[in-house]
mmCIF file of C-alpha atoms in Angstrom:
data_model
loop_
_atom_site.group_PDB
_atom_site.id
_atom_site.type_symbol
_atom_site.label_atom_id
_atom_site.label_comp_id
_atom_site.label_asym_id
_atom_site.label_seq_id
_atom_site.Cartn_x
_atom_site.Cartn_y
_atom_site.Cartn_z
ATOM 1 C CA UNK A 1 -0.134 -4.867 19.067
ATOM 2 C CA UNK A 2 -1.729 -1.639 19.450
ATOM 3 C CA UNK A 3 -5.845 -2.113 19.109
ATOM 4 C CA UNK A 4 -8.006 1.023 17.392
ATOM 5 C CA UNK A 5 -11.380 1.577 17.956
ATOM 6 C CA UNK A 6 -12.811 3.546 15.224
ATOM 7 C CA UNK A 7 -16.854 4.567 14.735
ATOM 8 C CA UNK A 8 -17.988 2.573 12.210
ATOM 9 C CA UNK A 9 -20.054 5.068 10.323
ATOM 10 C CA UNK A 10 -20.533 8.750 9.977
ATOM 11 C CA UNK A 11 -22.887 10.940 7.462
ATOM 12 C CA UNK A 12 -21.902 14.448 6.696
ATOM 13 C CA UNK A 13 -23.250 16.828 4.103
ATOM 14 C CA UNK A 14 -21.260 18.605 1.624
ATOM 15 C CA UNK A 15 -19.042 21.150 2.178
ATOM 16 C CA UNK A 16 -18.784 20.721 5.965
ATOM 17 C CA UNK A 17 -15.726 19.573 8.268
ATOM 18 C CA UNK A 18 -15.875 15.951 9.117
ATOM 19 C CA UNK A 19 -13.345 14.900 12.270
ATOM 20 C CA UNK A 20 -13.159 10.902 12.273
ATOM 21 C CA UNK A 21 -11.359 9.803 15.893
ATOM 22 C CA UNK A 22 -9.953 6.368 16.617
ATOM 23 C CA UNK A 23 -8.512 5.041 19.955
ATOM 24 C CA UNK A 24 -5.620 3.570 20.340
ATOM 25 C CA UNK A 25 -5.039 3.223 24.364
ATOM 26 C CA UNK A 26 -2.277 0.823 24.136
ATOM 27 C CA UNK A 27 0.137 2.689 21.572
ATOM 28 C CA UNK A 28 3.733 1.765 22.144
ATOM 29 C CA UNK A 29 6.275 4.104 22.243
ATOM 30 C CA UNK A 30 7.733 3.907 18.459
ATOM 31 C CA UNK A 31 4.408 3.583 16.664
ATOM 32 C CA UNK A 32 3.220 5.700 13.782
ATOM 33 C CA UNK A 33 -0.560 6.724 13.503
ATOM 34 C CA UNK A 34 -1.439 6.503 9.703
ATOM 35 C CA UNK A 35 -4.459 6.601 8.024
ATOM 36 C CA UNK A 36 -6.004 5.194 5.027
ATOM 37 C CA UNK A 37 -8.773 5.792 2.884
ATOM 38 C CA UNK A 38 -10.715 3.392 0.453
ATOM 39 C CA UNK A 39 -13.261 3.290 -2.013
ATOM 40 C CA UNK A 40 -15.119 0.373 -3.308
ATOM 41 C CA UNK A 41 -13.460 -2.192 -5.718
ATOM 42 C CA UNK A 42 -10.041 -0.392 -5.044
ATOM 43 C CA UNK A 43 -7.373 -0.636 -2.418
ATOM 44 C CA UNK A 44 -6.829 1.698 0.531
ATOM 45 C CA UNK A 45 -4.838 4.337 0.087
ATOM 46 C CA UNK A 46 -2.308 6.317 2.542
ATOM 47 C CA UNK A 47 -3.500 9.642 3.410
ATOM 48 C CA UNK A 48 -1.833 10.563 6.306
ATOM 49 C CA UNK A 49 0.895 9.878 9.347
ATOM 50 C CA UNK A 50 2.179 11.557 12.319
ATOM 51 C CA UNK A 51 3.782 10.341 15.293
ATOM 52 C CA UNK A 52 2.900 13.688 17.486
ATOM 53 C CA UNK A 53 1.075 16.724 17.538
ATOM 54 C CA UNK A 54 -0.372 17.876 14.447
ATOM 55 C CA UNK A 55 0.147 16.555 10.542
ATOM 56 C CA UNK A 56 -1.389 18.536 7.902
ATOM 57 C CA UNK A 57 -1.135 17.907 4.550
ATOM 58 C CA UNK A 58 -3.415 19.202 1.323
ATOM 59 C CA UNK A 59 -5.797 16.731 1.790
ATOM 60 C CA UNK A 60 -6.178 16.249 5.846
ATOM 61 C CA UNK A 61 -5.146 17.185 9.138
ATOM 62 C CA UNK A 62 -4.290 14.829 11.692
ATOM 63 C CA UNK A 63 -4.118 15.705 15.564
ATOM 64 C CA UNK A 64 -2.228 13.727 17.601
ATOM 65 C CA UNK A 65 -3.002 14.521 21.917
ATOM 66 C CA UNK A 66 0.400 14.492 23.917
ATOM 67 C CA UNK A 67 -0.614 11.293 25.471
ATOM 68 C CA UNK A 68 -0.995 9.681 21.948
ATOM 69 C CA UNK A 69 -3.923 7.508 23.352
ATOM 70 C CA UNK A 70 -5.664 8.553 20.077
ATOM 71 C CA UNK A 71 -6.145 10.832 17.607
ATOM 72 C CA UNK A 72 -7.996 12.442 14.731
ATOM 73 C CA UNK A 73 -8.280 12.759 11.171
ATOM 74 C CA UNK A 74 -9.950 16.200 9.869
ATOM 75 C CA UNK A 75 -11.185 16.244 6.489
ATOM 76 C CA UNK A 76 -11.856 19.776 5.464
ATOM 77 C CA UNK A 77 -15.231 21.003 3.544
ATOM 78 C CA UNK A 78 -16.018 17.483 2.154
ATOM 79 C CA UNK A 79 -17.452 16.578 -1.304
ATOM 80 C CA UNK A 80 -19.462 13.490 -2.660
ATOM 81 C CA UNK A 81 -15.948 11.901 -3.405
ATOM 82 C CA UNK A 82 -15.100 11.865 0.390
ATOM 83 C CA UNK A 83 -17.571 9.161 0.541
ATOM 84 C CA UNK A 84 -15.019 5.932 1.509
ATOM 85 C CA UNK A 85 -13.924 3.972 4.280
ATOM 86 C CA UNK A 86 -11.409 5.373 6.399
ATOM 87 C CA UNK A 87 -8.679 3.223 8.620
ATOM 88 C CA UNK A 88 -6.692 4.267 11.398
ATOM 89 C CA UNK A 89 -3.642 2.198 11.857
ATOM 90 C CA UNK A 90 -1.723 2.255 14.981
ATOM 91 C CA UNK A 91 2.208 0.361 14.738
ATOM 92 C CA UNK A 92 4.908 -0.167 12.529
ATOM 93 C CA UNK A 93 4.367 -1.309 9.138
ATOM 94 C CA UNK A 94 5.588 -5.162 8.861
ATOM 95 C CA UNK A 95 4.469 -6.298 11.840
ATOM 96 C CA UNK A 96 1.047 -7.485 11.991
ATOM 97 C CA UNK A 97 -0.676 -4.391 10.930
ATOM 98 C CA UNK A 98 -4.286 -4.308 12.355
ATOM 99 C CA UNK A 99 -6.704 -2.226 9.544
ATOM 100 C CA UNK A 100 -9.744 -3.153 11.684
ATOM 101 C CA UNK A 101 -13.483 -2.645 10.051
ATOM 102 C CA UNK A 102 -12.762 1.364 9.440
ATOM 103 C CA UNK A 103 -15.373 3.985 9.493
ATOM 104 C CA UNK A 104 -17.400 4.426 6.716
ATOM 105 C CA UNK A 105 -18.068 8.096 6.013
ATOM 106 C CA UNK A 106 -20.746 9.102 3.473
ATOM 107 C CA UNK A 107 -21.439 12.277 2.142
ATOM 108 C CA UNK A 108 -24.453 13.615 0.670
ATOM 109 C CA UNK A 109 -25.808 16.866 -1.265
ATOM 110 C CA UNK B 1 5.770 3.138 -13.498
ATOM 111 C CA UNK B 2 2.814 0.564 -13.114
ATOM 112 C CA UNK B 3 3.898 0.671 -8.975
ATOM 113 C CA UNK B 4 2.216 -2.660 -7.539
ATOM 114 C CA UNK B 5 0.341 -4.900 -9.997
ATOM 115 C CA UNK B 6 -1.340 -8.074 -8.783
ATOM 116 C CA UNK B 7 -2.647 -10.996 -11.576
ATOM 117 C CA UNK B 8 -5.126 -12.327 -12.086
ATOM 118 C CA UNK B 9 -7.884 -9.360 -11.667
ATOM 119 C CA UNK B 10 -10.524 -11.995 -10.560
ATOM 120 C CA UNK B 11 -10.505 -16.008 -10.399
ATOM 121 C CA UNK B 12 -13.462 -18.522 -10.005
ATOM 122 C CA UNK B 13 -11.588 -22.016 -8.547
ATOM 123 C CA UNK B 14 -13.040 -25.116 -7.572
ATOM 124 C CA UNK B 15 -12.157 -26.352 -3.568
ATOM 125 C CA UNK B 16 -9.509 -28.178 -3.271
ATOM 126 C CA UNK B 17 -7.530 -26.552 -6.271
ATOM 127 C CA UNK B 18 -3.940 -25.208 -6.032
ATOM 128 C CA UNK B 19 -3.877 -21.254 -6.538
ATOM 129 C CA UNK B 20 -1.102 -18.876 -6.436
ATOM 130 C CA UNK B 21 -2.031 -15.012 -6.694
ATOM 131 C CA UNK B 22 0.595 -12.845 -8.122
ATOM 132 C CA UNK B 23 2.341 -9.630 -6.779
ATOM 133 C CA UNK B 24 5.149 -7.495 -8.185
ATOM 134 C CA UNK B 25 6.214 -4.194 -7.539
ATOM 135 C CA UNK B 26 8.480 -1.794 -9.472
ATOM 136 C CA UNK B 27 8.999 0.576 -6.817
ATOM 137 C CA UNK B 28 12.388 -1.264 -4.838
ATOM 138 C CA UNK B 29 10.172 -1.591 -1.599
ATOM 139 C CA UNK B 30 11.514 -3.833 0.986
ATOM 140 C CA UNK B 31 8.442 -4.740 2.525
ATOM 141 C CA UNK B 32 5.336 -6.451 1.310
ATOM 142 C CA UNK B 33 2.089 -7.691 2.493
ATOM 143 C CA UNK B 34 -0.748 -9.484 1.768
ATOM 144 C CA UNK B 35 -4.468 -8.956 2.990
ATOM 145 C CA UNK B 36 -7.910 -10.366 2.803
ATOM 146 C CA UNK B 37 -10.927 -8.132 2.838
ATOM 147 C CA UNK B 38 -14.545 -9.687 3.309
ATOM 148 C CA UNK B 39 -17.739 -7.894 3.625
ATOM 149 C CA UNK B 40 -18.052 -6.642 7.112
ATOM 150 C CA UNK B 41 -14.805 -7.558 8.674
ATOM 151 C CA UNK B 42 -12.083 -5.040 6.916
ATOM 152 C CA UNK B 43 -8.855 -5.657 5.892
ATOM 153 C CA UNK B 44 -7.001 -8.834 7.502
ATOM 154 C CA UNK B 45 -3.564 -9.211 6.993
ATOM 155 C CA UNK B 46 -2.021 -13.055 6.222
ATOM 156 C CA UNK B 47 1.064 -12.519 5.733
ATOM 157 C CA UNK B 48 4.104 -9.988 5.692
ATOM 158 C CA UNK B 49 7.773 -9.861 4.319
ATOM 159 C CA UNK B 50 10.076 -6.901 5.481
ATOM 160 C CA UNK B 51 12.783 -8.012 2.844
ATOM 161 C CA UNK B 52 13.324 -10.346 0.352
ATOM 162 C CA UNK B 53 14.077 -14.146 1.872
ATOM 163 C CA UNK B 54 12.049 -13.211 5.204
ATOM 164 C CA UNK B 55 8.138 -13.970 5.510
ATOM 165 C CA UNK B 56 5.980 -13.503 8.646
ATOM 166 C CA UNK B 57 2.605 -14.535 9.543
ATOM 167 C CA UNK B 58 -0.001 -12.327 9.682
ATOM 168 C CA UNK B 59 -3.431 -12.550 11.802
ATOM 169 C CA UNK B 60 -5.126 -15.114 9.504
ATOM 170 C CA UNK B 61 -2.499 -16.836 7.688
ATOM 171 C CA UNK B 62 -4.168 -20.098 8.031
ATOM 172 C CA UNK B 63 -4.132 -22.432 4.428
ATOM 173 C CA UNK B 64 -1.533 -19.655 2.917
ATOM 174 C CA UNK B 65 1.788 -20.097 2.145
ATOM 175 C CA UNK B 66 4.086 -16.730 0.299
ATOM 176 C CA UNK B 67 7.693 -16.710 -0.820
ATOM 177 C CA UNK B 68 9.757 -13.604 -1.606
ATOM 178 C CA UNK B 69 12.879 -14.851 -3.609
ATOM 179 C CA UNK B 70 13.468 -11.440 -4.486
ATOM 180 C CA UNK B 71 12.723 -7.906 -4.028
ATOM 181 C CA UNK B 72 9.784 -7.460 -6.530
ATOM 182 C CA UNK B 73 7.356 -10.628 -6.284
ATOM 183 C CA UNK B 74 5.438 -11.799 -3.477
ATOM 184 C CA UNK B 75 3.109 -14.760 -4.715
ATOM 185 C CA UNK B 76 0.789 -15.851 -2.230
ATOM 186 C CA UNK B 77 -0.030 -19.470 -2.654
ATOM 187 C CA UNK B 78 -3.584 -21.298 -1.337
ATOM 188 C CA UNK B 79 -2.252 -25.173 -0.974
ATOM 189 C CA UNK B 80 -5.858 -26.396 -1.313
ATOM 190 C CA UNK B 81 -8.536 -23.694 -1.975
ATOM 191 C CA UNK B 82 -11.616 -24.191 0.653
ATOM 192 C CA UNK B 83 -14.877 -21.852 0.032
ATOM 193 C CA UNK B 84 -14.032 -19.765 3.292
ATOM 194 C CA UNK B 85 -11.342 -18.276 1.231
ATOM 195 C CA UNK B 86 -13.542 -16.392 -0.618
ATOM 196 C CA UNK B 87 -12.494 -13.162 -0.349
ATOM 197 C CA UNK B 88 -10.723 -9.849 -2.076
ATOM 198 C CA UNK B 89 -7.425 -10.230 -1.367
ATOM 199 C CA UNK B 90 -5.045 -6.786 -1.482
ATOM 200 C CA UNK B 91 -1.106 -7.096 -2.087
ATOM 201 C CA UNK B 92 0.867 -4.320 -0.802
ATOM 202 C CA UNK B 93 4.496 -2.940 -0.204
ATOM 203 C CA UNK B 94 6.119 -0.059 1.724
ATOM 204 C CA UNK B 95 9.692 0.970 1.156
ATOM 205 C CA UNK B 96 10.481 0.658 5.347
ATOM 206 C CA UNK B 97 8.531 -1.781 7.746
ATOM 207 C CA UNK B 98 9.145 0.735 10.131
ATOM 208 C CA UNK B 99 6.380 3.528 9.776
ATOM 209 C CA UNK B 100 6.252 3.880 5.882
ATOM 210 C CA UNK B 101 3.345 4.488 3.849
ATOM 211 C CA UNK B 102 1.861 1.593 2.245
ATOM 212 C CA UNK B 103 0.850 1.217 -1.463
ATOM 213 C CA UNK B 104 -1.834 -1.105 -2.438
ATOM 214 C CA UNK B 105 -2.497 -2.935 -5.436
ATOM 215 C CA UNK B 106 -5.580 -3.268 -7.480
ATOM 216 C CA UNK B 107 -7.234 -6.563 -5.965
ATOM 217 C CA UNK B 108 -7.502 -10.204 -6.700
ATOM 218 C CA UNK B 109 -11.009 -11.308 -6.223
ATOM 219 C CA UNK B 110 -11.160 -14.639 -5.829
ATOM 220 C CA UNK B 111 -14.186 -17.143 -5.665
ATOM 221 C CA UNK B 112 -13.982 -20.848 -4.308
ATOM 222 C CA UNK B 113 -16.788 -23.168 -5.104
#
Protein backbone atom coordinates (compact mmCIF):
# COMPACT_ATOMS: atom_id res chain seq x y z
CA UNK A 1 0.00 0.00 0.00
CA UNK A 2 1.46 3.00 -1.41
CA UNK A 3 2.05 5.78 1.62
CA UNK A 4 1.64 9.82 0.63
CA UNK A 5 3.12 12.40 2.41
CA UNK A 6 1.33 15.53 1.82
CA UNK A 7 2.08 19.22 3.67
CA UNK A 8 -0.46 19.65 5.91
CA UNK A 9 -1.19 23.28 5.34
CA UNK A 10 -0.59 25.99 2.85
CA UNK A 11 -1.91 29.86 2.70
CA UNK A 12 -2.10 31.55 -0.61
CA UNK A 13 -3.69 34.83 -1.57
CA UNK A 14 -6.13 35.30 -4.23
CA UNK A 15 -5.59 35.08 -7.60
CA UNK A 16 -2.18 33.39 -7.41
CA UNK A 17 -1.00 29.73 -8.51
CA UNK A 18 -0.96 27.34 -5.66
CA UNK A 19 1.17 23.84 -6.48
CA UNK A 20 0.24 21.25 -3.56
CA UNK A 21 2.98 18.10 -3.87
CA UNK A 22 2.56 14.74 -2.17
CA UNK A 23 5.07 11.80 -2.07
CA UNK A 24 4.40 8.69 -2.83
CA UNK A 25 7.98 6.74 -2.91
CA UNK A 26 6.56 3.36 -2.89
CA UNK A 27 3.96 3.61 -5.90
CA UNK A 28 3.41 0.27 -7.53
CA UNK A 29 3.40 -0.16 -10.96
CA UNK A 30 -0.57 -0.08 -11.79
CA UNK A 31 -1.53 2.70 -9.39
CA UNK A 32 -3.49 5.80 -10.25
CA UNK A 33 -2.60 9.23 -8.57
CA UNK A 34 -6.02 10.98 -7.86
CA UNK A 35 -6.85 13.77 -5.99
CA UNK A 36 -9.61 15.00 -3.94
CA UNK A 37 -10.82 18.06 -2.61
CA UNK A 38 -13.17 18.79 0.46
CA UNK A 39 -14.89 21.37 2.17
CA UNK A 40 -16.30 21.35 5.59
CA UNK A 41 -19.55 19.38 6.44
CA UNK A 42 -19.35 17.80 2.85
CA UNK A 43 -17.58 14.87 1.32
CA UNK A 44 -14.42 14.93 -0.78
CA UNK A 45 -14.75 15.26 -4.08
CA UNK A 46 -12.61 13.85 -7.21
CA UNK A 47 -10.77 16.45 -8.96
CA UNK A 48 -8.24 14.87 -10.72
CA UNK A 49 -6.19 11.49 -11.95
CA UNK A 50 -3.33 10.61 -14.03
CA UNK A 51 -1.18 7.74 -14.13
CA UNK A 52 1.84 9.70 -16.08
CA UNK A 53 3.00 12.85 -17.20
CA UNK A 54 0.69 15.61 -17.16
CA UNK A 55 -3.41 15.72 -16.52
CA UNK A 56 -5.09 18.90 -17.05
CA UNK A 57 -8.46 19.44 -16.76
CA UNK A 58 -10.66 22.93 -16.29
CA UNK A 59 -10.18 22.98 -12.86
CA UNK A 60 -6.36 21.62 -12.21
CA UNK A 61 -3.30 20.37 -13.57
CA UNK A 62 -1.62 17.47 -12.32
CA UNK A 63 2.19 16.61 -13.06
CA UNK A 64 3.22 13.37 -12.77
CA UNK A 65 7.66 12.99 -12.84
CA UNK A 66 8.70 9.87 -15.01
CA UNK A 67 9.72 8.13 -11.91
CA UNK A 68 6.13 8.58 -10.47
CA UNK A 69 7.69 8.89 -6.90
CA UNK A 70 5.26 11.86 -6.59
CA UNK A 71 3.54 14.41 -8.03
CA UNK A 72 1.64 17.68 -8.07
CA UNK A 73 -1.59 19.25 -8.15
CA UNK A 74 -1.65 22.98 -9.69
CA UNK A 75 -4.53 25.01 -8.95
CA UNK A 76 -4.55 27.99 -11.20
CA UNK A 77 -5.27 31.80 -9.96
CA UNK A 78 -7.16 30.67 -6.78
CA UNK A 79 -10.28 32.28 -5.19
CA UNK A 80 -11.74 32.29 -1.55
CA UNK A 81 -13.66 29.03 -2.63
CA UNK A 82 -10.29 27.15 -3.12
CA UNK A 83 -10.14 27.22 0.54
CA UNK A 84 -10.56 23.09 1.34
CA UNK A 85 -8.64 20.19 2.14
CA UNK A 86 -6.95 18.55 -0.55
CA UNK A 87 -5.99 14.54 -0.67
CA UNK A 88 -3.63 12.83 -2.73
CA UNK A 89 -4.40 9.22 -3.14
CA UNK A 90 -1.90 6.85 -4.41
CA UNK A 91 -3.51 2.94 -5.53
CA UNK A 92 -6.38 1.40 -6.90
CA UNK A 93 -9.70 2.21 -5.71
CA UNK A 94 -11.10 -0.93 -3.58
CA UNK A 95 -8.27 -1.81 -1.96
CA UNK A 96 -7.55 -0.12 1.16
CA UNK A 97 -7.45 3.36 -0.07
CA UNK A 98 -5.20 5.54 2.22
CA UNK A 99 -6.80 9.48 2.19
CA UNK A 100 -4.24 10.39 4.89
CA UNK A 101 -4.75 13.93 6.92
CA UNK A 102 -4.62 16.06 3.40
CA UNK A 103 -3.36 19.53 3.11
CA UNK A 104 -5.39 22.17 4.07
CA UNK A 105 -5.08 25.13 1.71
CA UNK A 106 -6.60 28.50 2.67
CA UNK A 107 -6.99 31.38 0.70
CA UNK A 108 -7.35 34.85 1.63
CA UNK A 109 -8.13 38.46 0.03
CA UNK B 1 -30.44 11.37 -10.18
CA UNK B 2 -29.92 11.80 -6.30
CA UNK B 3 -26.25 9.72 -7.05
CA UNK B 4 -25.21 8.42 -3.42
CA UNK B 5 -27.57 9.20 -0.51
CA UNK B 6 -26.71 8.07 3.00
CA UNK B 7 -29.67 8.14 6.05
CA UNK B 8 -29.83 9.28 8.67
CA UNK B 9 -28.11 12.94 8.21
CA UNK B 10 -26.99 12.86 11.94
CA UNK B 11 -27.73 10.34 14.97
CA UNK B 12 -27.18 10.79 18.81
CA UNK B 13 -27.03 6.83 20.26
CA UNK B 14 -26.44 5.65 23.56
CA UNK B 15 -23.15 2.94 23.96
CA UNK B 16 -23.92 -0.18 23.63
CA UNK B 17 -26.88 0.38 21.08
CA UNK B 18 -27.24 -1.45 17.73
CA UNK B 19 -26.86 1.09 14.68
CA UNK B 20 -26.92 0.51 11.07
CA UNK B 21 -26.09 3.63 8.74
CA UNK B 22 -27.60 3.54 5.37
CA UNK B 23 -26.06 3.81 1.80
CA UNK B 24 -27.60 3.56 -1.66
CA UNK B 25 -26.53 4.61 -4.85
CA UNK B 26 -28.38 5.08 -8.16
CA UNK B 27 -25.48 5.28 -10.28
CA UNK B 28 -24.85 1.07 -11.07
CA UNK B 29 -21.32 1.40 -9.35
CA UNK B 30 -19.70 -1.79 -8.50
CA UNK B 31 -17.69 -0.64 -5.80
CA UNK B 32 -18.46 0.94 -2.49
CA UNK B 33 -16.81 2.13 0.57
CA UNK B 34 -17.20 3.31 3.77
CA UNK B 35 -15.02 5.91 5.80
CA UNK B 36 -14.66 7.58 9.11
CA UNK B 37 -13.40 11.10 9.37
CA UNK B 38 -12.41 12.60 12.91
CA UNK B 39 -10.93 15.89 13.63
CA UNK B 40 -7.29 15.73 12.91
CA UNK B 41 -6.81 12.32 11.50
CA UNK B 42 -8.58 12.49 7.81
CA UNK B 43 -10.48 10.12 6.17
CA UNK B 44 -10.11 6.32 7.39
CA UNK B 45 -11.51 3.78 5.43
CA UNK B 46 -13.47 0.57 7.35
CA UNK B 47 -14.57 -1.16 4.93
CA UNK B 48 -14.79 -1.78 1.03
CA UNK B 49 -16.96 -3.89 -1.46
CA UNK B 50 -15.78 -4.11 -5.20
CA UNK B 51 -19.18 -5.87 -6.14
CA UNK B 52 -22.17 -6.87 -4.74
CA UNK B 53 -21.76 -10.24 -2.33
CA UNK B 54 -17.91 -9.30 -1.69
CA UNK B 55 -16.83 -7.06 1.43
CA UNK B 56 -13.24 -6.25 2.50
CA UNK B 57 -11.79 -4.75 5.49
CA UNK B 58 -10.53 -1.57 5.51
CA UNK B 59 -7.74 0.06 7.92
CA UNK B 60 -10.06 0.46 10.95
CA UNK B 61 -12.79 -1.88 10.54
CA UNK B 62 -12.78 -2.79 14.11
CA UNK B 63 -16.70 -3.06 15.83
CA UNK B 64 -18.16 -2.73 12.02
CA UNK B 65 -19.80 -5.13 10.19
CA UNK B 66 -21.36 -4.12 6.12
CA UNK B 67 -23.30 -6.33 3.75
CA UNK B 68 -23.87 -5.66 0.04
CA UNK B 69 -26.80 -8.00 -1.06
CA UNK B 70 -27.02 -6.05 -4.04
CA UNK B 71 -25.63 -3.50 -6.24
CA UNK B 72 -27.17 -0.29 -4.68
CA UNK B 73 -27.04 -0.57 -0.70
CA UNK B 74 -24.18 -0.83 1.46
CA UNK B 75 -25.42 -0.56 5.22
CA UNK B 76 -22.75 -0.38 7.57
CA UNK B 77 -23.74 -1.86 10.85
CA UNK B 78 -22.03 -0.86 14.56
CA UNK B 79 -22.87 -4.31 16.64
CA UNK B 80 -22.57 -2.36 19.92
CA UNK B 81 -21.95 1.44 19.60
CA UNK B 82 -18.82 2.49 22.00
CA UNK B 83 -18.09 6.47 22.34
CA UNK B 84 -14.76 6.07 20.23
CA UNK B 85 -17.04 5.72 17.33
CA UNK B 86 -17.83 9.07 17.32
CA UNK B 87 -17.13 10.20 14.19
CA UNK B 88 -18.46 11.52 10.50
CA UNK B 89 -18.69 8.69 8.65
CA UNK B 90 -18.62 9.12 4.49
CA UNK B 91 -20.23 6.30 2.16
CA UNK B 92 -18.89 6.15 -1.22
CA UNK B 93 -18.91 4.19 -4.63
CA UNK B 94 -16.85 4.16 -7.86
CA UNK B 95 -18.04 2.40 -10.97
CA UNK B 96 -14.34 0.27 -11.21
CA UNK B 97 -12.14 -0.62 -8.07
CA UNK B 98 -9.48 -0.30 -10.36
CA UNK B 99 -8.52 3.51 -10.69
CA UNK B 100 -12.09 5.10 -10.90
CA UNK B 101 -13.17 8.23 -9.49
CA UNK B 102 -14.95 8.06 -6.34
CA UNK B 103 -18.29 9.77 -5.42
CA UNK B 104 -19.06 10.60 -1.92
CA UNK B 105 -22.13 10.95 -0.12
CA UNK B 106 -23.38 13.63 2.12
CA UNK B 107 -22.27 12.31 5.71
CA UNK B 108 -23.70 10.51 8.64
CA UNK B 109 -22.63 12.20 11.77
CA UNK B 110 -22.95 10.14 14.40
CA UNK B 111 -22.61 10.73 18.27
CA UNK B 112 -22.19 7.87 20.96
CA UNK B 113 -22.76 8.73 24.54
Amino acid sequence: LAKTTQPISMDSYEGQEVNITCSHNNIATNDYITWYQQFPSQGPRFIIQGYKTKVTNEVASLFIPADRKSSTLSLPRVSLSDTAVYYCLVGLSGYALNFGKGTSLLVTP
Amino acid sequence: IAGITQAPTSQILAAGRRMTLRCTQDMRHNAMYWYRQDLGLGLRLIHYSNTAGTTGKGEVPDGYSVSRANTDDFPLTLASAVPSQTSVYFCASSDSPSGGQQFFGPGTRLTVL
